[in-house]
Amino acid sequence: MSRRPYVRKIERNWWLQHPRYVAYMIRELTSLFVGLYCALLAIGLVRLAQGHAAWDGFVAAFSSPPGVVFQWLCLVFAIYHSVTWFALTPKAMPLMVKGEPVPGKLIVGAHYVAWAAVSAVVLMAAGV
Amino acid sequence: MAKSNKPILWLPFAGGGLVAALITPVLILITGILVPLGVIHLNYETIAAFAHHPIGKLILFGAVALPAWHAAHRLRMTAHDLGLGGGGVKAACYGTAWLVILVAAGALIAT
Amino acid sequence: MSETITLEVLRYRPETDSEPHFQRYTVPYRDDWVVLDALNHIKDNLDATLSYRWSCHMAVCGSCGMTINNEPKLSCHTFLRDYRGGVIRVEPLDHFPIERDLVIVMDSFMEKLSGVKPWLIPKQEKPLSDGEYLQSPAELNVFHQYTQCINCVLCYAACPQVGLNEDFVGPAALALAHRYNLDSRDGGKGARADVVASNEGIWECTFVGACSQVCPKQVDPAAAIQQTKISASVDWLKDLLTPGAHR
């Protein structure tokens, strides 16, 4: 009897076929908005180097309605990135103390503390 | 199998992911909400003075360059997941990241 | 008439079928039956031509993995009661060729598994008369979860990267490589790195995490692979700074 194994090819829309793959794809898509915001920051640095008037123009541009809407989108995805990134840290960087694993919640929690601290420092530096 | 040089791409991806997670949301909070609402005012002299200081330059560069690389690498992987592989996608993703990084570096050197 | 439940089983008989198709079977519903019991009922009473693999019926042998309602599962570990009132769709595991019905071709996995040398490679071989390679409970604790793998390949069926690139070494094999790399008695990390740290090894992984979610033995291959990425990157940096001094 001859063998004739049947090979199924993965479909291009595989990521739509299970909720966990959709969640993964959203997580990966956060990078688009992180990247776009980095581009905005790079433009901001150029405008800063060009002097006072250029900087004020840049501030006016990102404070305009389209600029604000774009940044709201970026913020939602950036926060989703932070949350998903921190959630995975215990897997990538498990800690052992005295032969016992440190609970994952502690490692994630430490990242949230660091997130709050960095945010507070940046806000104070920005003049809040 | 050949020894892989993927760490060149992956280390800044992982570092950029952490930096983006820690600092990008608060930056957007400032430029996207607090400044437009008038809660804070991004004073030109203060920002320029910060960007003038070597440590300030380093912080600003890290906050732009590392997340930019992170984004490029992840987008390239995602494109592959969607069946869009090949050199064109690779060049577009990393090329754009390099452009953002070099523009930021040039601007900071000029400040 | 007593309660029944319907199974929709993917059939593929290479001598007659050009492609797989679903066949419906109605079997008695019983609270304490698992999907494997229903398949055995079909095989014994309804259709003796149905082919599938099983052995232990207690989630130890790892041979009865199937896709059950779009989820990779051990059929001996999946109760009918969780699908009561619905139809249970049973398919062979994704990302493997179908040999016949629910039987997959596992040759590629076997090659990948042996490729990562999942056995102890002592730092220094010692004669039998010198006794065992000793290990403390704390040293065992470091890798213990990874020893639970039963090679059921549910993780391969769940991993999209396995489906997108058939050469990807895959979750279970990389997790087992990590298990031996973490073993205090082992010195084989360098020998495994040729496969583990290659482009087809850890670097194909994008941390989807599905492998760990579907594992019936609570092994965490996704964690193993990310840890290996970090350690391989450190080794790569060391090699860059002091060429030839490592491995």
Short mmCIF file of C-alpha atoms in Angstrom, two decimals:
data_model
loop_
_atom_site.label_atom_id
_atom_site.label_comp_id
_atom_site.label_asym_id
_atom_site.label_seq_id
_atom_site.Cartn_x
_atom_site.Cartn_y
_atom_site.Cartn_z
CA MET A 1 0.00 0.00 0.00
CA SER A 2 1.54 3.28 -1.03
CA ARG A 3 1.56 6.31 1.21
CA ARG A 4 0.05 9.55 0.03
CA PRO A 5 0.13 12.06 2.91
CA TYR A 6 -2.17 15.03 2.44
CA VAL A 7 -0.50 18.40 3.08
CA ARG A 8 -2.67 21.31 4.22
CA LYS A 9 -1.22 24.75 3.53
CA ILE A 10 -1.65 27.47 6.14
CA GLU A 11 -4.16 30.07 4.96
CA ARG A 12 -3.17 33.69 4.61
CA ASN A 13 -5.91 34.72 7.04
CA TRP A 14 -4.81 32.18 9.67
CA TRP A 15 -4.73 34.94 12.28
CA LEU A 16 -8.49 35.47 11.94
CA GLN A 17 -9.25 31.85 12.77
CA HIS A 18 -8.80 31.98 16.54
CA PRO A 19 -9.23 34.83 19.08
CA ARG A 20 -5.72 34.32 20.47
CA TYR A 21 -4.19 34.94 17.05
CA VAL A 22 -6.30 38.09 16.62
CA ALA A 23 -5.04 39.33 20.00
CA TYR A 24 -1.48 38.54 18.90
CA MET A 25 -1.96 40.48 15.67
CA ILE A 26 -3.28 43.52 17.56
CA ARG A 27 -0.25 43.30 19.85
CA GLU A 28 2.06 43.22 16.83
CA LEU A 29 0.17 46.10 15.20
CA THR A 30 1.00 48.36 18.17
CA SER A 31 4.44 48.67 16.58
CA LEU A 32 2.98 50.61 13.64
CA PHE A 33 1.75 53.35 15.96
CA VAL A 34 4.87 53.31 18.14
CA GLY A 35 6.90 53.70 14.93
CA LEU A 36 4.76 56.52 13.58
CA TYR A 37 4.97 58.40 16.87
CA CYS A 38 8.77 58.00 16.82
CA ALA A 39 8.74 59.61 13.38
CA LEU A 40 6.71 62.50 14.83
CA LEU A 41 9.27 62.88 17.63
CA ALA A 42 12.14 62.86 15.11
CA ILE A 43 10.43 65.67 13.18
CA GLY A 44 10.00 67.50 16.49
CA LEU A 45 13.75 67.28 17.15
CA VAL A 46 14.44 68.75 13.71
CA ARG A 47 12.03 71.63 14.37
CA LEU A 48 13.67 72.17 17.76
CA ALA A 49 17.08 72.47 16.11
CA GLN A 50 15.65 75.01 13.65
CA GLY A 51 14.81 77.47 16.40
CA HIS A 52 12.03 79.08 18.36
CA ALA A 53 9.58 79.83 15.53
CA ALA A 54 9.92 76.36 14.00
CA TRP A 55 9.32 74.74 17.40
CA ASP A 56 6.19 76.79 18.01
CA GLY A 57 4.93 75.74 14.59
CA PHE A 58 5.55 72.10 15.51
CA VAL A 59 3.67 72.46 18.81
CA ALA A 60 0.76 74.05 16.94
CA ALA A 61 0.78 71.23 14.38
CA PHE A 62 0.64 68.36 16.87
CA SER A 63 -1.95 70.25 18.92
CA SER A 64 -4.26 70.60 15.91
CA PRO A 65 -7.36 68.35 15.77
CA PRO A 66 -5.85 65.85 13.27
CA GLY A 67 -2.63 65.77 15.31
CA VAL A 68 -4.57 65.09 18.50
CA VAL A 69 -6.72 62.36 16.92
CA PHE A 70 -3.60 60.68 15.53
CA GLN A 71 -1.93 60.79 18.95
CA TRP A 72 -4.99 59.42 20.71
CA LEU A 73 -4.76 56.40 18.43
CA CYS A 74 -1.04 56.14 19.17
CA LEU A 75 -1.70 56.36 22.90
CA VAL A 76 -4.24 53.52 22.90
CA PHE A 77 -1.86 51.23 21.04
CA ALA A 78 1.17 52.36 23.07
CA ILE A 79 -0.60 51.50 26.32
CA TYR A 80 -1.63 48.13 24.86
CA HIS A 81 2.03 47.57 24.00
CA SER A 82 3.11 48.42 27.56
CA VAL A 83 0.53 46.13 29.15
CA THR A 84 1.29 43.17 26.87
CA TRP A 85 5.04 43.72 27.11
CA PHE A 86 5.03 43.77 30.92
CA ALA A 87 2.72 40.75 31.04
CA LEU A 88 5.32 38.65 29.23
CA THR A 89 8.35 39.73 31.28
CA PRO A 90 8.17 36.85 33.81
CA LYS A 91 8.50 34.38 30.94
CA ALA A 92 11.52 36.06 29.37
CA MET A 93 13.24 36.98 32.63
CA PRO A 94 12.26 34.57 35.40
CA LEU A 95 14.04 35.10 38.70
CA MET A 96 15.11 32.46 41.18
CA VAL A 97 15.71 33.44 44.79
CA LYS A 98 17.13 30.79 47.12
CA GLY A 99 16.13 28.01 44.72
CA GLU A 100 12.52 29.15 44.47
CA PRO A 101 11.02 31.04 41.52
CA VAL A 102 9.91 34.62 42.21
CA PRO A 103 6.14 34.83 41.50
CA GLY A 104 5.42 36.25 38.05
CA LYS A 105 3.05 38.84 39.53
CA LEU A 106 5.96 40.38 41.44
CA ILE A 107 8.04 40.72 38.27
CA VAL A 108 5.13 42.26 36.37
CA GLY A 109 4.35 44.50 39.34
CA ALA A 110 7.93 45.77 39.45
CA HIS A 111 7.59 46.81 35.81
CA TYR A 112 4.39 48.73 36.58
CA VAL A 113 6.19 50.52 39.42
CA ALA A 114 9.02 51.41 37.02
CA TRP A 115 6.43 52.57 34.45
CA ALA A 116 4.79 54.87 37.02
CA ALA A 117 8.15 56.21 38.17
CA VAL A 118 9.39 56.96 34.63
CA SER A 119 6.08 58.61 33.77
CA ALA A 120 6.17 60.76 36.92
CA VAL A 121 9.74 61.89 36.24
CA VAL A 122 8.94 62.77 32.62
CA LEU A 123 5.79 64.66 33.66
CA MET A 124 7.71 66.67 36.26
CA ALA A 125 10.46 67.43 33.76
CA ALA A 126 7.79 68.63 31.33
CA GLY A 127 6.51 71.03 33.94
CA VAL A 128 3.36 69.44 35.36
CA MET B 1 23.18 25.17 10.30
CA ALA B 2 24.98 28.47 10.14
CA LYS B 3 25.55 30.59 13.18
CA SER B 4 22.91 33.30 13.29
CA ASN B 5 23.58 37.01 13.59
CA LYS B 6 19.96 37.70 14.53
CA PRO B 7 21.02 39.22 17.90
CA ILE B 8 22.04 42.38 15.97
CA LEU B 9 18.38 42.83 15.08
CA TRP B 10 16.85 41.32 18.19
CA LEU B 11 18.78 43.02 21.01
CA PRO B 12 17.75 46.56 19.97
CA PHE B 13 14.24 45.20 19.30
CA ALA B 14 13.96 43.89 22.85
CA GLY B 15 15.58 46.98 24.36
CA GLY B 16 13.37 49.21 22.25
CA GLY B 17 10.30 47.28 23.34
CA LEU B 18 11.10 47.95 26.97
CA VAL B 19 11.89 51.62 26.37
CA ALA B 20 8.69 52.03 24.34
CA ALA B 21 6.66 50.36 27.09
CA LEU B 22 8.13 52.61 29.80
CA ILE B 23 8.33 56.00 28.15
CA THR B 24 6.25 56.25 24.95
CA PRO B 25 2.79 56.42 26.61
CA VAL B 26 3.74 59.35 28.86
CA LEU B 27 5.32 61.20 25.94
CA ILE B 28 2.09 60.83 23.95
CA LEU B 29 0.12 61.86 27.04
CA ILE B 30 2.10 65.10 27.08
CA THR B 31 2.13 65.95 23.36
CA GLY B 32 -1.26 64.49 22.53
CA ILE B 33 -3.38 65.53 25.51
CA LEU B 34 -1.76 67.78 28.11
CA VAL B 35 -0.24 70.31 25.69
CA PRO B 36 -3.28 70.57 23.37
CA LEU B 37 -5.52 71.01 26.47
CA GLY B 38 -3.22 73.73 27.73
CA VAL B 39 -2.46 71.89 30.99
CA ILE B 40 1.24 72.28 30.33
CA HIS B 41 3.22 74.49 28.04
CA LEU B 42 6.28 73.05 26.29
CA ASN B 43 8.54 76.02 26.67
CA TYR B 44 11.08 76.33 23.81
CA GLU B 45 13.95 77.49 26.06
CA THR B 46 13.50 74.61 28.52
CA ILE B 47 13.30 71.94 25.81
CA ALA B 48 16.20 73.41 23.87
CA ALA B 49 18.34 73.56 27.02
CA PHE B 50 17.55 69.91 27.72
CA ALA B 51 18.41 68.93 24.15
CA HIS B 52 21.61 70.93 24.44
CA HIS B 53 22.94 68.94 27.38
CA PRO B 54 24.84 65.75 26.43
CA ILE B 55 22.75 63.59 28.81
CA GLY B 56 19.56 65.21 27.50
CA LYS B 57 20.65 64.38 23.94
CA LEU B 58 21.29 60.79 24.93
CA ILE B 59 17.89 60.42 26.61
CA LEU B 60 16.03 62.00 23.68
CA PHE B 61 17.95 59.87 21.20
CA GLY B 62 17.20 56.68 23.16
CA ALA B 63 13.51 57.56 23.43
CA VAL B 64 13.25 57.96 19.65
CA ALA B 65 15.78 55.52 18.17
CA LEU B 66 15.17 52.39 20.26
CA PRO B 67 11.35 52.30 19.94
CA ALA B 68 11.73 53.13 16.22
CA TRP B 69 13.93 50.06 15.76
CA HIS B 70 11.59 47.98 17.87
CA ALA B 71 8.68 49.03 15.65
CA ALA B 72 10.55 48.32 12.41
CA HIS B 73 11.61 44.83 13.47
CA ARG B 74 8.17 43.91 14.74
CA LEU B 75 6.49 45.24 11.60
CA ARG B 76 8.81 43.17 9.45
CA MET B 77 7.92 40.03 11.42
CA THR B 78 4.23 40.89 11.20
CA ALA B 79 4.48 41.39 7.45
CA HIS B 80 5.99 37.92 7.24
CA ASP B 81 3.08 36.58 9.31
CA LEU B 82 0.70 38.08 6.76
CA GLY B 83 2.53 36.40 3.89
CA LEU B 84 4.49 39.49 2.86
CA GLY B 85 8.09 38.36 3.03
CA GLY B 86 11.11 39.20 0.97
CA GLY B 87 13.82 41.81 0.68
CA GLY B 88 11.47 44.68 -0.19
CA VAL B 89 9.61 44.51 3.11
CA LYS B 90 12.87 44.11 4.99
CA ALA B 91 14.40 47.16 3.28
CA ALA B 92 11.25 49.24 3.80
CA CYS B 93 11.01 48.46 7.53
CA TYR B 94 14.65 48.77 8.56
CA GLY B 95 15.25 51.56 6.02
CA THR B 96 12.49 53.70 7.53
CA ALA B 97 13.83 53.02 11.02
CA TRP B 98 17.31 54.08 9.95
CA LEU B 99 15.89 57.25 8.42
CA VAL B 100 14.09 58.15 11.68
CA ILE B 101 17.21 57.33 13.71
CA LEU B 102 19.55 59.36 11.50
CA VAL B 103 17.20 62.35 11.33
CA ALA B 104 16.90 62.33 15.12
CA ALA B 105 20.66 62.00 15.55
CA GLY B 106 21.35 64.79 13.04
CA ALA B 107 18.85 67.12 14.70
CA LEU B 108 20.30 66.45 18.17
CA ILE B 109 23.84 67.07 16.94
CA ALA B 110 22.73 70.35 15.36
CA THR B 111 20.86 71.52 18.49
CA MET C 1 -34.25 7.31 23.34
CA SER C 2 -31.26 8.28 25.45
CA GLU C 3 -29.18 11.38 24.81
CA THR C 4 -26.70 11.42 21.91
CA ILE C 5 -24.01 13.77 20.64
CA THR C 6 -22.75 14.31 17.09
CA LEU C 7 -19.11 14.17 16.05
CA GLU C 8 -17.93 15.63 12.76
CA VAL C 9 -14.72 13.80 11.97
CA LEU C 10 -12.29 14.72 9.19
CA ARG C 11 -11.70 11.62 7.06
CA TYR C 12 -8.89 11.04 4.60
CA ARG C 13 -8.23 7.66 3.05
CA PRO C 14 -5.30 8.01 0.66
CA GLU C 15 -6.32 5.03 -1.52
CA THR C 16 -9.73 6.49 -2.37
CA ASP C 17 -9.86 10.18 -1.34
CA SER C 18 -8.26 13.01 -3.31
CA GLU C 19 -8.80 15.34 -0.36
CA PRO C 20 -10.17 15.17 3.21
CA HIS C 21 -13.88 15.52 3.95
CA PHE C 22 -16.04 15.53 7.08
CA GLN C 23 -18.13 12.56 8.15
CA ARG C 24 -20.81 12.77 10.85
CA TYR C 25 -21.33 10.15 13.52
CA THR C 26 -23.91 10.13 16.28
CA VAL C 27 -22.78 8.46 19.47
CA PRO C 28 -24.33 7.98 22.91
CA TYR C 29 -23.73 10.90 25.27
CA ARG C 30 -22.18 10.05 28.59
CA ASP C 31 -21.06 12.48 31.27
CA ASP C 32 -17.85 10.61 31.96
CA TRP C 33 -16.83 10.06 28.34
CA VAL C 34 -13.98 11.90 26.69
CA VAL C 35 -13.73 12.45 22.93
CA LEU C 36 -11.43 9.44 22.70
CA ASP C 37 -14.18 7.24 24.20
CA ALA C 38 -16.57 8.49 21.52
CA LEU C 39 -14.03 7.68 18.79
CA ASN C 40 -13.54 4.21 20.26
CA HIS C 41 -17.32 3.76 20.21
CA ILE C 42 -17.37 4.70 16.53
CA LYS C 43 -14.47 2.36 15.74
CA ASP C 44 -16.00 -0.58 17.64
CA ASN C 45 -19.67 -0.15 16.67
CA LEU C 46 -20.19 2.19 13.73
CA ASP C 47 -17.23 2.39 11.38
CA ALA C 48 -14.16 0.17 11.75
CA THR C 49 -12.32 2.05 9.00
CA LEU C 50 -11.73 5.15 11.17
CA SER C 51 -8.02 5.60 12.01
CA TYR C 52 -6.52 7.53 14.92
CA ARG C 53 -3.68 7.12 17.40
CA TRP C 54 -4.06 6.48 21.09
CA SER C 55 -2.52 4.43 23.83
CA CYS C 56 -2.70 5.34 27.51
CA HIS C 57 -6.08 7.16 27.85
CA MET C 58 -4.59 9.18 30.75
CA ALA C 59 -2.67 12.13 29.27
CA VAL C 60 0.72 10.52 29.63
CA CYS C 61 1.62 8.93 26.30
CA GLY C 62 0.97 12.01 24.16
CA SER C 63 -0.33 10.10 21.13
CA CYS C 64 -4.02 11.14 20.93
CA GLY C 65 -3.58 14.82 20.04
CA MET C 66 -6.29 16.17 17.72
CA THR C 67 -7.91 19.45 16.77
CA ILE C 68 -11.19 19.54 18.67
CA ASN C 69 -13.44 22.47 17.77
CA ASN C 70 -10.49 24.47 16.48
CA GLU C 71 -8.36 23.83 19.57
CA PRO C 72 -5.38 21.44 19.76
CA LYS C 73 -6.21 18.98 22.55
CA LEU C 74 -5.53 15.51 23.85
CA SER C 75 -8.72 13.62 23.00
CA CYS C 76 -8.35 11.55 26.19
CA HIS C 77 -8.40 14.77 28.18
CA THR C 78 -11.42 16.44 26.55
CA PHE C 79 -14.83 15.62 27.99
CA LEU C 80 -18.00 15.37 25.92
CA ARG C 81 -19.79 17.23 28.71
CA ASP C 82 -17.94 20.42 27.78
CA TYR C 83 -19.62 20.30 24.35
CA ARG C 84 -23.07 19.11 25.43
CA GLY C 85 -25.83 20.21 23.07
CA GLY C 86 -23.39 21.03 20.28
CA VAL C 87 -21.47 19.31 17.53
CA ILE C 88 -17.88 18.24 18.17
CA ARG C 89 -15.62 18.78 15.20
CA VAL C 90 -12.58 16.50 15.27
CA GLU C 91 -9.67 17.07 12.89
CA PRO C 92 -6.04 15.98 12.73
CA LEU C 93 -3.51 18.38 14.31
CA ASP C 94 -2.69 21.41 12.16
CA HIS C 95 0.69 21.94 10.47
CA PHE C 96 1.35 18.24 9.93
CA PRO C 97 0.61 16.19 6.80
CA ILE C 98 -2.32 13.79 7.19
CA GLU C 99 -1.32 10.16 6.86
CA ARG C 100 -4.91 8.88 7.17
CA ASP C 101 -8.01 10.24 8.92
CA LEU C 102 -6.81 11.67 12.26
CA VAL C 103 -3.30 10.22 11.98
CA ILE C 104 -0.59 12.77 11.21
CA VAL C 105 2.92 12.31 9.82
CA MET C 106 5.33 13.15 12.63
CA ASP C 107 8.66 12.44 10.92
CA SER C 108 9.63 16.13 10.74
CA PHE C 109 9.10 16.51 14.48
CA MET C 110 11.18 13.44 15.27
CA GLU C 111 14.08 14.86 13.23
CA LYS C 112 13.81 18.27 14.90
CA LEU C 113 13.63 16.69 18.33
CA SER C 114 16.79 14.60 17.90
CA GLY C 115 18.46 17.60 16.23
CA VAL C 116 18.60 19.56 19.49
CA LYS C 117 20.28 16.64 21.31
CA PRO C 118 17.71 16.38 24.12
CA TRP C 119 19.83 14.26 26.42
CA LEU C 120 22.48 14.87 29.07
CA ILE C 121 25.86 15.79 27.62
CA PRO C 122 28.03 15.83 30.76
CA LYS C 123 30.71 18.50 31.11
CA GLN C 124 33.15 15.68 31.74
CA GLU C 125 32.37 12.02 31.19
CA LYS C 126 33.23 9.95 34.23
CA PRO C 127 33.44 6.18 34.65
CA LEU C 128 30.44 4.33 36.07
CA SER C 129 32.46 3.46 39.16
CA ASP C 130 32.59 7.17 40.10
CA GLY C 131 28.86 7.11 40.78
CA GLU C 132 26.00 9.38 39.78
CA TYR C 133 26.05 12.97 38.59
CA LEU C 134 24.57 14.55 41.71
CA GLN C 135 22.01 17.35 41.71
CA SER C 136 20.31 19.29 44.50
CA PRO C 137 16.53 19.86 44.65
CA ALA C 138 17.15 23.56 43.99
CA GLU C 139 19.11 22.70 40.83
CA LEU C 140 16.29 20.40 39.71
CA ASN C 141 13.74 23.15 40.39
CA VAL C 142 15.36 25.33 37.73
CA PHE C 143 14.21 23.11 34.85
CA HIS C 144 11.67 20.70 36.36
CA GLN C 145 8.58 21.96 34.49
CA TYR C 146 10.27 21.31 31.13
CA THR C 147 10.74 17.62 31.97
CA GLN C 148 6.94 17.22 31.87
CA CYS C 149 6.81 17.36 28.04
CA ILE C 150 5.16 14.26 26.52
CA ASN C 151 5.93 15.11 22.86
CA CYS C 152 2.22 15.32 22.00
CA VAL C 153 3.01 18.16 19.52
CA LEU C 154 -0.09 20.18 20.42
CA CYS C 155 2.30 23.14 20.62
CA TYR C 156 3.37 22.60 16.99
CA ALA C 157 -0.27 22.59 15.91
CA ALA C 158 -0.90 25.83 17.83
CA CYS C 159 2.19 27.68 16.57
CA PRO C 160 1.59 29.78 13.44
CA GLN C 161 5.33 30.03 12.83
CA VAL C 162 5.49 26.25 12.48
CA GLY C 163 2.76 26.55 9.85
CA LEU C 164 4.48 29.43 8.06
CA ASN C 165 7.94 27.86 8.01
CA GLU C 166 8.15 24.09 8.00
CA ASP C 167 11.86 24.23 8.91
CA PHE C 168 11.24 26.01 12.24
CA VAL C 169 12.59 23.73 14.98
CA GLY C 170 9.45 24.47 16.99
CA PRO C 171 8.30 24.83 20.62
CA ALA C 172 8.68 21.37 22.19
CA ALA C 173 12.15 20.68 20.79
CA LEU C 174 13.44 24.13 21.80
CA ALA C 175 11.89 23.77 25.26
CA LEU C 176 13.63 20.43 25.71
CA ALA C 177 16.93 21.91 24.55
CA HIS C 178 16.44 24.59 27.20
CA ARG C 179 15.64 21.90 29.79
CA TYR C 180 19.06 20.29 29.22
CA ASN C 181 20.88 23.63 28.91
CA LEU C 182 19.53 24.54 32.37
CA ASP C 183 20.57 21.20 33.89
CA SER C 184 23.47 21.63 36.33
CA ARG C 185 24.92 18.28 35.17
CA ASP C 186 24.95 19.29 31.51
CA GLY C 187 27.66 20.87 29.37
CA GLY C 188 26.06 20.50 25.94
CA LYS C 189 24.77 24.03 25.36
CA GLY C 190 27.42 24.79 22.74
CA ALA C 191 26.69 21.56 20.87
CA ARG C 192 22.97 22.36 20.82
CA ALA C 193 23.47 26.00 19.81
CA ASP C 194 24.20 25.06 16.17
CA VAL C 195 20.52 24.17 15.80
CA VAL C 196 18.91 26.04 18.71
CA ALA C 197 20.47 29.46 17.98
CA SER C 198 20.27 29.14 14.18
CA ASN C 199 17.85 31.12 12.01
CA GLU C 200 15.50 28.11 11.99
CA GLY C 201 15.75 27.81 15.78
CA ILE C 202 14.70 30.34 18.40
CA TRP C 203 14.83 33.27 15.96
CA GLU C 204 11.77 32.06 14.03
CA CYS C 205 9.67 32.53 17.17
CA THR C 206 7.62 35.75 17.48
CA PHE C 207 6.33 35.00 21.00
CA VAL C 208 2.74 34.31 20.01
CA GLY C 209 2.55 32.26 23.21
CA ALA C 210 -0.04 29.79 21.87
CA CYS C 211 2.32 26.84 22.50
CA SER C 212 2.20 27.43 26.24
CA GLN C 213 -1.56 28.01 26.25
CA VAL C 214 -2.38 24.65 24.66
CA CYS C 215 0.17 22.52 26.53
CA PRO C 216 -1.70 19.82 28.47
CA LYS C 217 1.22 19.38 30.87
CA GLN C 218 1.72 23.06 31.82
CA VAL C 219 5.10 23.23 30.13
CA ASP C 220 5.95 26.76 29.00
CA PRO C 221 7.83 26.51 25.68
CA ALA C 222 7.29 30.22 24.94
CA ALA C 223 9.18 31.12 28.11
CA ALA C 224 11.96 28.67 27.29
CA ILE C 225 12.43 30.18 23.84
CA GLN C 226 12.54 33.81 25.06
CA GLN C 227 15.07 32.88 27.74
CA THR C 228 17.14 31.13 25.09
CA LYS C 229 17.01 34.24 22.89
CA ILE C 230 18.48 36.29 25.73
CA SER C 231 21.16 33.74 26.55
CA ALA C 232 22.05 33.22 22.86
CA SER C 233 22.35 36.99 22.44
CA VAL C 234 24.69 37.20 25.44
CA ASP C 235 26.79 34.37 23.94
CA TRP C 236 26.80 36.16 20.59
CA LEU C 237 28.05 39.37 22.24
CA LYS C 238 30.75 37.46 24.14
CA ASP C 239 31.84 35.85 20.90
CA LEU C 240 31.97 39.26 19.25
CA LEU C 241 34.17 40.72 22.00
CA THR C 242 36.47 37.72 22.44
CA PRO C 243 36.27 35.64 19.23
CA GLY C 244 36.90 31.92 19.59
CA ALA C 245 37.08 31.95 23.38
CA HIS C 246 33.64 30.37 23.80
CA ARG C 247 31.93 27.08 22.87
#
